[in-house]
PDB file of C-alpha atoms in Angstrom:
ATOM      1  CA  MET A   1      67.129  -4.613  22.475  1.00  0.00           C
ATOM      2  CA  THR A   2      64.727  -6.537  19.617  1.00  0.00           C
ATOM      3  CA  LYS A   3      65.940  -6.878  15.878  1.00  0.00           C
ATOM      4  CA  PRO A   4      66.049  -4.711  13.033  1.00  0.00           C
ATOM      5  CA  LYS A   5      62.849  -5.324  10.937  1.00  0.00           C
ATOM      6  CA  LEU A   6      61.630  -4.611   7.407  1.00  0.00           C
ATOM      7  CA  GLU A   7      59.578  -5.359   4.860  1.00  0.00           C
ATOM      8  CA  PHE A   8      60.212  -5.931   1.509  1.00  0.00           C
ATOM      9  CA  TRP A   9      56.935  -5.930  -1.171  1.00  0.00           C
ATOM     10  CA  PHE A  10      58.111  -6.998  -4.648  1.00  0.00           C
ATOM     11  CA  GLU A  11      56.562  -7.479  -7.499  1.00  0.00           C
ATOM     12  CA  PHE A  12      57.962  -9.738 -10.658  1.00  0.00           C
ATOM     13  CA  ALA A  13      57.014  -7.627 -13.819  1.00  0.00           C
ATOM     14  CA  SER A  14      59.575  -5.305 -11.851  1.00  0.00           C
ATOM     15  CA  THR A  15      62.351  -4.058 -12.965  1.00  0.00           C
ATOM     16  CA  TYR A  16      63.975  -2.351 -10.269  1.00  0.00           C
ATOM     17  CA  SER A  17      62.502  -4.745  -7.919  1.00  0.00           C
ATOM     18  CA  TYR A  18      64.992  -7.274 -10.023  1.00  0.00           C
ATOM     19  CA  LEU A  19      67.784  -4.776  -9.109  1.00  0.00           C
ATOM     20  CA  SER A  20      66.737  -4.654  -5.323  1.00  0.00           C
ATOM     21  CA  ALA A  21      65.587  -8.499  -4.573  1.00  0.00           C
ATOM     22  CA  MET A  22      69.207  -9.837  -6.297  1.00  0.00           C
ATOM     23  CA  ARG A  23      71.724  -7.257  -3.884  1.00  0.00           C
ATOM     24  CA  LEU A  24      68.909  -7.201  -1.004  1.00  0.00           C
ATOM     25  CA  PRO A  25      70.434 -10.558   1.766  1.00  0.00           C
ATOM     26  CA  ALA A  26      73.758  -9.395   1.784  1.00  0.00           C
ATOM     27  CA  ALA A  27      72.536  -5.821   2.326  1.00  0.00           C
ATOM     28  CA  ALA A  28      70.417  -6.691   4.982  1.00  0.00           C
ATOM     29  CA  SER A  29      72.907  -8.891   6.836  1.00  0.00           C
ATOM     30  CA  ASN A  30      75.169  -6.781   7.050  1.00  0.00           C
ATOM     31  CA  ALA A  31      73.170  -4.039   8.719  1.00  0.00           C
ATOM     32  CA  GLY A  32      71.280  -6.256  10.868  1.00  0.00           C
ATOM     33  CA  VAL A  33      68.091  -5.880   9.531  1.00  0.00           C
ATOM     34  CA  GLU A  34      65.752  -8.934   9.230  1.00  0.00           C
ATOM     35  CA  VAL A  35      63.186  -8.745   6.089  1.00  0.00           C
ATOM     36  CA  HIS A  36      59.764  -9.982   5.523  1.00  0.00           C
ATOM     37  CA  TRP A  37      59.428 -10.900   2.070  1.00  0.00           C
ATOM     38  CA  ARG A  38      56.267  -9.751   0.730  1.00  0.00           C
ATOM     39  CA  PRO A  39      54.971 -10.300  -3.295  1.00  0.00           C
ATOM     40  CA  PHE A  40      52.536  -8.535  -4.190  1.00  0.00           C
ATOM     41  CA  LEU A  41      50.082  -7.589  -7.738  1.00  0.00           C
ATOM     42  CA  LEU A  42      50.936  -4.281  -8.784  1.00  0.00           C
ATOM     43  CA  GLY A  43      48.028  -4.448 -11.334  1.00  0.00           C
ATOM     44  CA  PRO A  44      45.066  -4.315  -9.386  1.00  0.00           C
ATOM     45  CA  ILE A  45      47.088  -1.292  -7.772  1.00  0.00           C
ATOM     46  CA  PHE A  46      48.062   0.566 -11.621  1.00  0.00           C
ATOM     47  CA  ALA A  47      44.274   0.156 -12.458  1.00  0.00           C
ATOM     48  CA  VAL A  48      42.987   2.041  -9.923  1.00  0.00           C
ATOM     49  CA  GLN A  49      45.132   4.871 -11.201  1.00  0.00           C
ATOM     50  CA  GLY A  50      43.611   4.077 -14.984  1.00  0.00           C
ATOM     51  CA  TRP A  51      46.576   2.450 -16.353  1.00  0.00           C
ATOM     52  CA  ASP A  52      46.246  -1.371 -18.855  1.00  0.00           C
ATOM     53  CA  THR A  53      50.336  -1.295 -18.167  1.00  0.00           C
ATOM     54  CA  SER A  54      53.380  -0.073 -16.836  1.00  0.00           C
ATOM     55  CA  PRO A  55      54.165   3.395 -16.765  1.00  0.00           C
ATOM     56  CA  PHE A  56      56.881   3.209 -18.207  1.00  0.00           C
ATOM     57  CA  ASN A  57      54.726   1.888 -21.519  1.00  0.00           C
ATOM     58  CA  ILE A  58      52.612   4.069 -20.990  1.00  0.00           C
ATOM     59  CA  TYR A  59      55.582   6.997 -21.232  1.00  0.00           C
ATOM     60  CA  ALA A  60      57.650   6.550 -23.627  1.00  0.00           C
ATOM     61  CA  ALA A  61      60.662   8.906 -22.648  1.00  0.00           C
ATOM     62  CA  LYS A  62      60.392   7.436 -18.694  1.00  0.00           C
ATOM     63  CA  GLY A  63      60.086   3.921 -20.599  1.00  0.00           C
ATOM     64  CA  ARG A  64      63.668   4.769 -22.615  1.00  0.00           C
ATOM     65  CA  TYR A  65      65.052   5.973 -19.846  1.00  0.00           C
ATOM     66  CA  MET A  66      64.074   3.153 -17.183  1.00  0.00           C
ATOM     67  CA  TRP A  67      65.923   0.890 -19.699  1.00  0.00           C
ATOM     68  CA  ARG A  68      69.369   2.932 -19.802  1.00  0.00           C
ATOM     69  CA  ASP A  69      69.338   3.505 -15.893  1.00  0.00           C
ATOM     70  CA  LEU A  70      68.152  -0.954 -14.862  1.00  0.00           C
ATOM     71  CA  ALA A  71      71.602  -1.343 -16.955  1.00  0.00           C
ATOM     72  CA  ARG A  72      73.973   0.998 -15.399  1.00  0.00           C
ATOM     73  CA  ARG A  73      72.716   0.237 -11.685  1.00  0.00           C
ATOM     74  CA  ALA A  74      72.825  -4.002 -12.809  1.00  0.00           C
ATOM     75  CA  ASP A  75      76.008  -3.144 -14.767  1.00  0.00           C
ATOM     76  CA  ARG A  76      77.788  -1.910 -11.227  1.00  0.00           C
ATOM     77  CA  LEU A  77      76.517  -5.519  -9.057  1.00  0.00           C
ATOM     78  CA  GLY A  78      77.055  -6.895 -11.622  1.00  0.00           C
ATOM     79  CA  LEU A  79      74.053  -8.786 -13.131  1.00  0.00           C
ATOM     80  CA  THR A  80      73.195  -7.990 -16.754  1.00  0.00           C
ATOM     81  CA  VAL A  81      69.968  -7.329 -18.451  1.00  0.00           C
ATOM     82  CA  GLU A  82      67.528  -8.333 -20.586  1.00  0.00           C
ATOM     83  CA  LYS A  83      64.762  -6.671 -21.507  1.00  0.00           C
ATOM     84  CA  PRO A  84      61.759  -9.464 -21.585  1.00  0.00           C
ATOM     85  CA  ASP A  85      58.857  -9.952 -24.534  1.00  0.00           C
ATOM     86  CA  PRO A  86      56.193  -9.069 -23.950  1.00  0.00           C
ATOM     87  CA  PHE A  87      56.879  -6.796 -20.991  1.00  0.00           C
ATOM     88  CA  PRO A  88      55.717  -6.478 -18.072  1.00  0.00           C
ATOM     89  CA  GLN A  89      55.535  -9.883 -17.419  1.00  0.00           C
ATOM     90  CA  ASN A  90      52.488 -11.462 -15.846  1.00  0.00           C
ATOM     91  CA  GLY A  91      53.654 -12.759 -12.568  1.00  0.00           C
ATOM     92  CA  ILE A  92      50.982 -13.881 -11.169  1.00  0.00           C
ATOM     93  CA  LEU A  93      51.740 -17.461 -10.781  1.00  0.00           C
ATOM     94  CA  ALA A  94      55.679 -16.967  -9.514  1.00  0.00           C
ATOM     95  CA  ALA A  95      54.143 -14.761  -7.006  1.00  0.00           C
ATOM     96  CA  ARG A  96      51.822 -17.773  -6.215  1.00  0.00           C
ATOM     97  CA  VAL A  97      54.500 -20.209  -5.654  1.00  0.00           C
ATOM     98  CA  ALA A  98      56.985 -17.143  -4.307  1.00  0.00           C
ATOM     99  CA  GLN A  99      54.175 -17.449  -1.270  1.00  0.00           C
ATOM    100  CA  ILE A 100      54.776 -20.812  -0.429  1.00  0.00           C
ATOM    101  CA  ALA A 101      57.942 -20.998  -1.454  1.00  0.00           C
ATOM    102  CA  LEU A 102      59.312 -17.887   1.178  1.00  0.00           C
ATOM    103  CA  GLU A 103      58.248 -20.572   4.005  1.00  0.00           C
ATOM    104  CA  ARG A 104      60.813 -22.220   3.320  1.00  0.00           C
ATOM    105  CA  PRO A 105      64.513 -22.365   3.355  1.00  0.00           C
ATOM    106  CA  GLU A 106      64.931 -21.809  -0.875  1.00  0.00           C
ATOM    107  CA  GLY A 107      62.216 -19.302  -0.733  1.00  0.00           C
ATOM    108  CA  ILE A 108      64.523 -16.373  -1.555  1.00  0.00           C
ATOM    109  CA  ASP A 109      67.079 -18.495  -3.805  1.00  0.00           C
ATOM    110  CA  PHE A 110      63.265 -18.690  -5.981  1.00  0.00           C
ATOM    111  CA  CYS A 111      62.813 -15.591  -6.287  1.00  0.00           C
ATOM    112  CA  GLN A 112      66.082 -14.673  -7.499  1.00  0.00           C
ATOM    113  CA  THR A 113      66.135 -17.018  -9.741  1.00  0.00           C
ATOM    114  CA  ILE A 114      62.831 -16.019 -10.408  1.00  0.00           C
ATOM    115  CA  TYR A 115      63.896 -12.339 -11.255  1.00  0.00           C
ATOM    116  CA  ARG A 116      67.222 -13.509 -13.735  1.00  0.00           C
ATOM    117  CA  ALA A 117      65.140 -15.926 -15.669  1.00  0.00           C
ATOM    118  CA  GLN A 118      63.082 -12.795 -16.577  1.00  0.00           C
ATOM    119  CA  PHE A 119      65.409  -9.630 -17.004  1.00  0.00           C
ATOM    120  CA  SER A 120      68.684 -11.424 -17.217  1.00  0.00           C
ATOM    121  CA  LYS A 121      67.559 -14.252 -19.717  1.00  0.00           C
ATOM    122  CA  GLY A 122      64.778 -12.808 -20.839  1.00  0.00           C
ATOM    123  CA  LEU A 123      62.601 -15.379 -20.528  1.00  0.00           C
ATOM    124  CA  ASN A 124      59.007 -15.159 -19.759  1.00  0.00           C
ATOM    125  CA  ILE A 125      57.977 -15.953 -16.679  1.00  0.00           C
ATOM    126  CA  SER A 126      53.726 -16.259 -17.565  1.00  0.00           C
ATOM    127  CA  ASP A 127      54.933 -19.833 -18.941  1.00  0.00           C
ATOM    128  CA  PRO A 128      54.060 -22.514 -15.708  1.00  0.00           C
ATOM    129  CA  SER A 129      57.397 -24.183 -17.086  1.00  0.00           C
ATOM    130  CA  VAL A 130      59.918 -21.232 -16.702  1.00  0.00           C
ATOM    131  CA  VAL A 131      58.296 -20.973 -12.991  1.00  0.00           C
ATOM    132  CA  ALA A 132      58.989 -25.601 -12.888  1.00  0.00           C
ATOM    133  CA  ALA A 133      62.338 -24.875 -13.982  1.00  0.00           C
ATOM    134  CA  CYS A 134      63.109 -22.579 -11.167  1.00  0.00           C
ATOM    135  CA  ALA A 135      61.511 -23.948  -8.370  1.00  0.00           C
ATOM    136  CA  ASP A 136      63.526 -27.178  -9.276  1.00  0.00           C
ATOM    137  CA  ALA A 137      66.757 -25.126  -9.991  1.00  0.00           C
ATOM    138  CA  VAL A 138      66.125 -24.492  -6.276  1.00  0.00           C
ATOM    139  CA  GLY A 139      64.946 -27.632  -5.330  1.00  0.00           C
ATOM    140  CA  LEU A 140      61.715 -26.294  -4.664  1.00  0.00           C
ATOM    141  CA  PRO A 141      59.531 -29.876  -3.852  1.00  0.00           C
ATOM    142  CA  ASP A 142      57.327 -31.504  -6.580  1.00  0.00           C
ATOM    143  CA  GLY A 143      53.162 -29.873  -6.630  1.00  0.00           C
ATOM    144  CA  VAL A 144      54.530 -26.937  -5.850  1.00  0.00           C
ATOM    145  CA  ILE A 145      52.918 -25.301  -8.173  1.00  0.00           C
ATOM    146  CA  GLU A 146      50.093 -27.512  -8.138  1.00  0.00           C
ATOM    147  CA  ALA A 147      50.169 -26.006  -3.810  1.00  0.00           C
ATOM    148  CA  ALA A 148      50.064 -22.883  -5.768  1.00  0.00           C
ATOM    149  CA  GLN A 149      47.561 -22.590  -7.466  1.00  0.00           C
ATOM    150  CA  SER A 150      44.797 -23.575  -4.600  1.00  0.00           C
ATOM    151  CA  ASP A 151      42.333 -21.228  -4.027  1.00  0.00           C
ATOM    152  CA  THR A 152      43.246 -20.645  -0.197  1.00  0.00           C
ATOM    153  CA  ASN A 153      46.747 -19.764  -1.952  1.00  0.00           C
ATOM    154  CA  LYS A 154      45.065 -17.861  -4.629  1.00  0.00           C
ATOM    155  CA  LEU A 155      42.936 -16.288  -1.703  1.00  0.00           C
ATOM    156  CA  ALA A 156      45.989 -14.716   0.486  1.00  0.00           C
ATOM    157  CA  LEU A 157      48.067 -13.731  -2.566  1.00  0.00           C
ATOM    158  CA  ARG A 158      45.021 -11.306  -3.307  1.00  0.00           C
ATOM    159  CA  GLN A 159      44.780 -10.455   0.725  1.00  0.00           C
ATOM    160  CA  THR A 160      48.278  -9.589   0.548  1.00  0.00           C
ATOM    161  CA  THR A 161      47.367  -7.020  -2.673  1.00  0.00           C
ATOM    162  CA  ASP A 162      44.262  -5.545  -0.783  1.00  0.00           C
ATOM    163  CA  GLU A 163      47.315  -4.964   1.694  1.00  0.00           C
ATOM    164  CA  ALA A 164      49.776  -3.387  -0.455  1.00  0.00           C
ATOM    165  CA  THR A 165      46.515  -0.473  -1.269  1.00  0.00           C
ATOM    166  CA  ARG A 166      45.999   0.106   2.602  1.00  0.00           C
ATOM    167  CA  ARG A 167      49.263   0.841   3.256  1.00  0.00           C
ATOM    168  CA  GLY A 168      49.966   2.628   0.662  1.00  0.00           C
ATOM    169  CA  LEU A 169      51.295   1.101  -1.443  1.00  0.00           C
ATOM    170  CA  PHE A 170      51.618   2.313  -5.791  1.00  0.00           C
ATOM    171  CA  GLY A 171      54.892   0.997  -6.940  1.00  0.00           C
ATOM    172  CA  ALA A 172      58.119  -1.254  -6.339  1.00  0.00           C
ATOM    173  CA  PRO A 173      60.320  -2.377  -4.647  1.00  0.00           C
ATOM    174  CA  SER A 174      58.597  -0.848  -0.947  1.00  0.00           C
ATOM    175  CA  PHE A 175      60.229  -1.251   1.653  1.00  0.00           C
ATOM    176  CA  LEU A 176      57.909  -0.935   4.987  1.00  0.00           C
ATOM    177  CA  VAL A 177      59.482  -0.157   8.439  1.00  0.00           C
ATOM    178  CA  GLY A 178      56.193  -0.595  10.639  1.00  0.00           C
ATOM    179  CA  ASP A 179      54.103   2.687   8.489  1.00  0.00           C
ATOM    180  CA  GLU A 180      57.239   4.514   7.439  1.00  0.00           C
ATOM    181  CA  LEU A 181      57.980   4.193   3.313  1.00  0.00           C
ATOM    182  CA  PHE A 182      60.130   3.822   1.389  1.00  0.00           C
ATOM    183  CA  TRP A 183      59.892   3.369  -2.410  1.00  0.00           C
ATOM    184  CA  GLY A 184      62.457   2.099  -5.099  1.00  0.00           C
ATOM    185  CA  ASP A 185      65.918  -0.024  -5.316  1.00  0.00           C
ATOM    186  CA  ASP A 186      67.560   3.690  -4.657  1.00  0.00           C
ATOM    187  CA  ARG A 187      65.850   3.397  -1.671  1.00  0.00           C
ATOM    188  CA  LEU A 188      67.030   0.814   0.303  1.00  0.00           C
ATOM    189  CA  GLU A 189      69.648   1.972   2.052  1.00  0.00           C
ATOM    190  CA  ASP A 190      67.585   4.297   3.218  1.00  0.00           C
ATOM    191  CA  ALA A 191      65.031   1.908   4.541  1.00  0.00           C
ATOM    192  CA  LEU A 192      68.020  -0.670   5.937  1.00  0.00           C
ATOM    193  CA  ASP A 193      68.772   2.998   7.648  1.00  0.00           C
ATOM    194  CA  TRP A 194      66.172   3.655   8.791  1.00  0.00           C
ATOM    195  CA  ALA A 195      65.403   0.374  10.549  1.00  0.00           C
ATOM    196  CA  VAL A 196      68.567  -0.076  12.696  1.00  0.00           C
ATOM    197  CA  ARG A 197      67.909   4.143  14.097  1.00  0.00           C
ATOM    198  CA  HIS A 198      64.125   2.966  14.829  1.00  0.00           C
ATOM    199  CA  ALA A 199      64.500  -0.666  16.252  1.00  0.00           C
ATOM    200  CA  GLN A 200      62.317  -0.914  19.030  1.00  0.00           C
TER     201      GLN A 200
END
């Protein structure tokens, strides 16, 4: 029997992606599901909908609820939350580095370190020095920031974001099992269960 597979599509500026990124490795291991981590950008997807910022900023009541909900859910997971300023953060550089990092054993640790820096420590992940510190903390090789800024790697992130659009993604975190889409941290368990029950 083929091992169940799931794609985890995440945006570093996404609050609920933070929760999923921190709990997915253990949850997937317990379920016996192989996960492909896919960093992408929500900005171009939001722009098509006429948004120039997070919907949590556009709709104030929704934003207030989200931050409270995030704090409750994080507390249950033993995580802390500090709202970064500004919000949302520009995660382009972090996503570019993640594309390279995820080809290495340190990749998931790097992604989790970026999320902690942003949503637990309130740091600005658009600052190259913050991203570099996260890369250093998990042992990524020297030169990874420069490699992430190559034309080839920049194009790869644009292509991944285009793929997200073609496949119907509209938010993060999103989980894909084949063409079956699950959206939101609260659908992580449903996605894992679907992957197990529909493994080819």
